[in-house]
PDB file of C-alpha atoms in Angstrom:
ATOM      1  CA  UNK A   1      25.905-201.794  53.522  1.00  0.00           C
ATOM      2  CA  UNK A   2      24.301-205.028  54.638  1.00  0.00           C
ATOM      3  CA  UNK A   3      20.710-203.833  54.785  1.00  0.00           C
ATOM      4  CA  UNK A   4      19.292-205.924  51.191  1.00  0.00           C
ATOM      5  CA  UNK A   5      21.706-208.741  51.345  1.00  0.00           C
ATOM      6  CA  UNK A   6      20.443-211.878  49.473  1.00  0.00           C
ATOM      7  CA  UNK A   7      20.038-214.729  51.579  1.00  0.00           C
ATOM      8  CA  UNK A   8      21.839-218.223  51.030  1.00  0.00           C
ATOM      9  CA  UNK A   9      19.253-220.465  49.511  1.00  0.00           C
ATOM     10  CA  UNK A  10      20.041-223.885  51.691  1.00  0.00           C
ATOM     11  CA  UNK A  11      19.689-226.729  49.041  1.00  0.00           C
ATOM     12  CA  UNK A  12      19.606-230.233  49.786  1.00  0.00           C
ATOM     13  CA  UNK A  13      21.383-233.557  47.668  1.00  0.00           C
ATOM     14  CA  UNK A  14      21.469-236.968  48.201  1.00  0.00           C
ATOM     15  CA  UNK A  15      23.826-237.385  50.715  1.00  0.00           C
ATOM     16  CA  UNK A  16      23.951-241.611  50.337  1.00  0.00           C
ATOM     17  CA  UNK A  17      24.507-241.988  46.934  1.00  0.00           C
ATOM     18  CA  UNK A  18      26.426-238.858  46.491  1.00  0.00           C
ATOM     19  CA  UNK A  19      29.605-237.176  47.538  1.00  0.00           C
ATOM     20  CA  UNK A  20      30.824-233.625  47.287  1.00  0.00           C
ATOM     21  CA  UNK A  21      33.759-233.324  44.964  1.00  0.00           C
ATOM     22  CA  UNK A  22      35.748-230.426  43.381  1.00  0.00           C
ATOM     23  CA  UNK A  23      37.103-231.878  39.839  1.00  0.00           C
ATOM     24  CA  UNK A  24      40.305-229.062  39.623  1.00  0.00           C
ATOM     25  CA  UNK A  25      42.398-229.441  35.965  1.00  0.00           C
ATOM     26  CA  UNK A  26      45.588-229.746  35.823  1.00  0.00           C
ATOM     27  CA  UNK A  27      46.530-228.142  32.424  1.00  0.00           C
ATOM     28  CA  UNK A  28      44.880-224.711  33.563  1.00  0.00           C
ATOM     29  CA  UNK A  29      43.904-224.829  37.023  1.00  0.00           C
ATOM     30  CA  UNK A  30      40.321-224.497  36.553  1.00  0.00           C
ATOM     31  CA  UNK A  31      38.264-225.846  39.667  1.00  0.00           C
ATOM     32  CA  UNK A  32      34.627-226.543  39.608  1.00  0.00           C
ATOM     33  CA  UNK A  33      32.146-227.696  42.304  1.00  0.00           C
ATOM     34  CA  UNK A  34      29.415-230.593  42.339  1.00  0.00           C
ATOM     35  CA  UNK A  35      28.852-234.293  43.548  1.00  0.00           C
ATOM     36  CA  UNK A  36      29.703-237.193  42.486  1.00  0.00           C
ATOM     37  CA  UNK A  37      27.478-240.365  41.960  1.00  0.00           C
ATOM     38  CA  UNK A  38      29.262-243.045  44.281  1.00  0.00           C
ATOM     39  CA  UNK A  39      28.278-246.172  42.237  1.00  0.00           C
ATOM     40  CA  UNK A  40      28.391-245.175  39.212  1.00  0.00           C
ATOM     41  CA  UNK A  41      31.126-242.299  39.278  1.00  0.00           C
ATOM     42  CA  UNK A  42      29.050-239.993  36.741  1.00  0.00           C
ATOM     43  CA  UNK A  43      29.727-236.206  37.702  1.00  0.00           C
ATOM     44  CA  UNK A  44      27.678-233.402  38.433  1.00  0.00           C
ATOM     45  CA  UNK A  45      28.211-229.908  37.661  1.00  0.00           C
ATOM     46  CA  UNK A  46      27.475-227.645  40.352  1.00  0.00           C
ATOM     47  CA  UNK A  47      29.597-224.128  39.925  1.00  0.00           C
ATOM     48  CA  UNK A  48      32.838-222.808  39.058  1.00  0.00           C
ATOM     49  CA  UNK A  49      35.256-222.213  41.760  1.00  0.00           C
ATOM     50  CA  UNK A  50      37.748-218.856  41.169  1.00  0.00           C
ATOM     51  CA  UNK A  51      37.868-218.116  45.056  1.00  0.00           C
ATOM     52  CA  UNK A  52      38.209-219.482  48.355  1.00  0.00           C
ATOM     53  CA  UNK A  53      34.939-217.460  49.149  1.00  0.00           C
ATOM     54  CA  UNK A  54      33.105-219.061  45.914  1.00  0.00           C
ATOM     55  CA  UNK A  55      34.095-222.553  47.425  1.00  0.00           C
ATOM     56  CA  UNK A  56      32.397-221.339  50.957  1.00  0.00           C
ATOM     57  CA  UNK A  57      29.380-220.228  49.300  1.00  0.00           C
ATOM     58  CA  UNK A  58      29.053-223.713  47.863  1.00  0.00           C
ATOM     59  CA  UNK A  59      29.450-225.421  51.097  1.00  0.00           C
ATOM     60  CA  UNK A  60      26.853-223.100  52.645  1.00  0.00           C
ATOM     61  CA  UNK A  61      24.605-223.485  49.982  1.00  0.00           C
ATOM     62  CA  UNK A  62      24.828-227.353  50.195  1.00  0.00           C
ATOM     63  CA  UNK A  63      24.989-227.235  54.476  1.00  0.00           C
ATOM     64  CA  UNK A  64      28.388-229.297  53.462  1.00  0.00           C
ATOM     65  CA  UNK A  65      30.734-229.351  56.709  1.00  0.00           C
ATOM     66  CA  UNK A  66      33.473-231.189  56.325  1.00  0.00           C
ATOM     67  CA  UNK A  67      36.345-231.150  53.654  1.00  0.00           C
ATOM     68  CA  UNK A  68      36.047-231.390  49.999  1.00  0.00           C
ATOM     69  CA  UNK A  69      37.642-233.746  48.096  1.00  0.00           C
ATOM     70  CA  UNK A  70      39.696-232.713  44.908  1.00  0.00           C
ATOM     71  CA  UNK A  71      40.204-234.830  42.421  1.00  0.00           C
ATOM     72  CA  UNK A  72      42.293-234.198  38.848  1.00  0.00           C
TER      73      UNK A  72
END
């Protein structure tokens, strides 16, 4: 049932100086959303990724459109 589904809080980030990233490891897989500073590279943590849906929830929760970039 769909009747007292939570809505998708729509945040906003700083879409000049900062890019949407998923940092995946390699040892053990794990993958987890956030953004990344462009100048100065620092990292931010966002949320864990298990899912395909948990990586769509992050792009709707960000209003983020187009691909996101993996990096290891």
């Amino acid at each position: 049932m769909g009747l007292f589904r939570k809505k998708v809080e729509v945040r906003t980030y700083d879409k000049e100086n900062k890019k949407p990233v998923i940092r995946a490891s390699i040892c053990n897989g794990e993958q987890i959303a956030g953004f990344k500073e462009i100048h100065t590279g620092r990292f931010e943590e966002i949320m864990l990724i298990k899912s395909p849906a948990d990586l769509e929830r992050f792009k709707t929760m960000y209003g983020i459109t187009e691909e996101v970039a993996k990096e290891y």
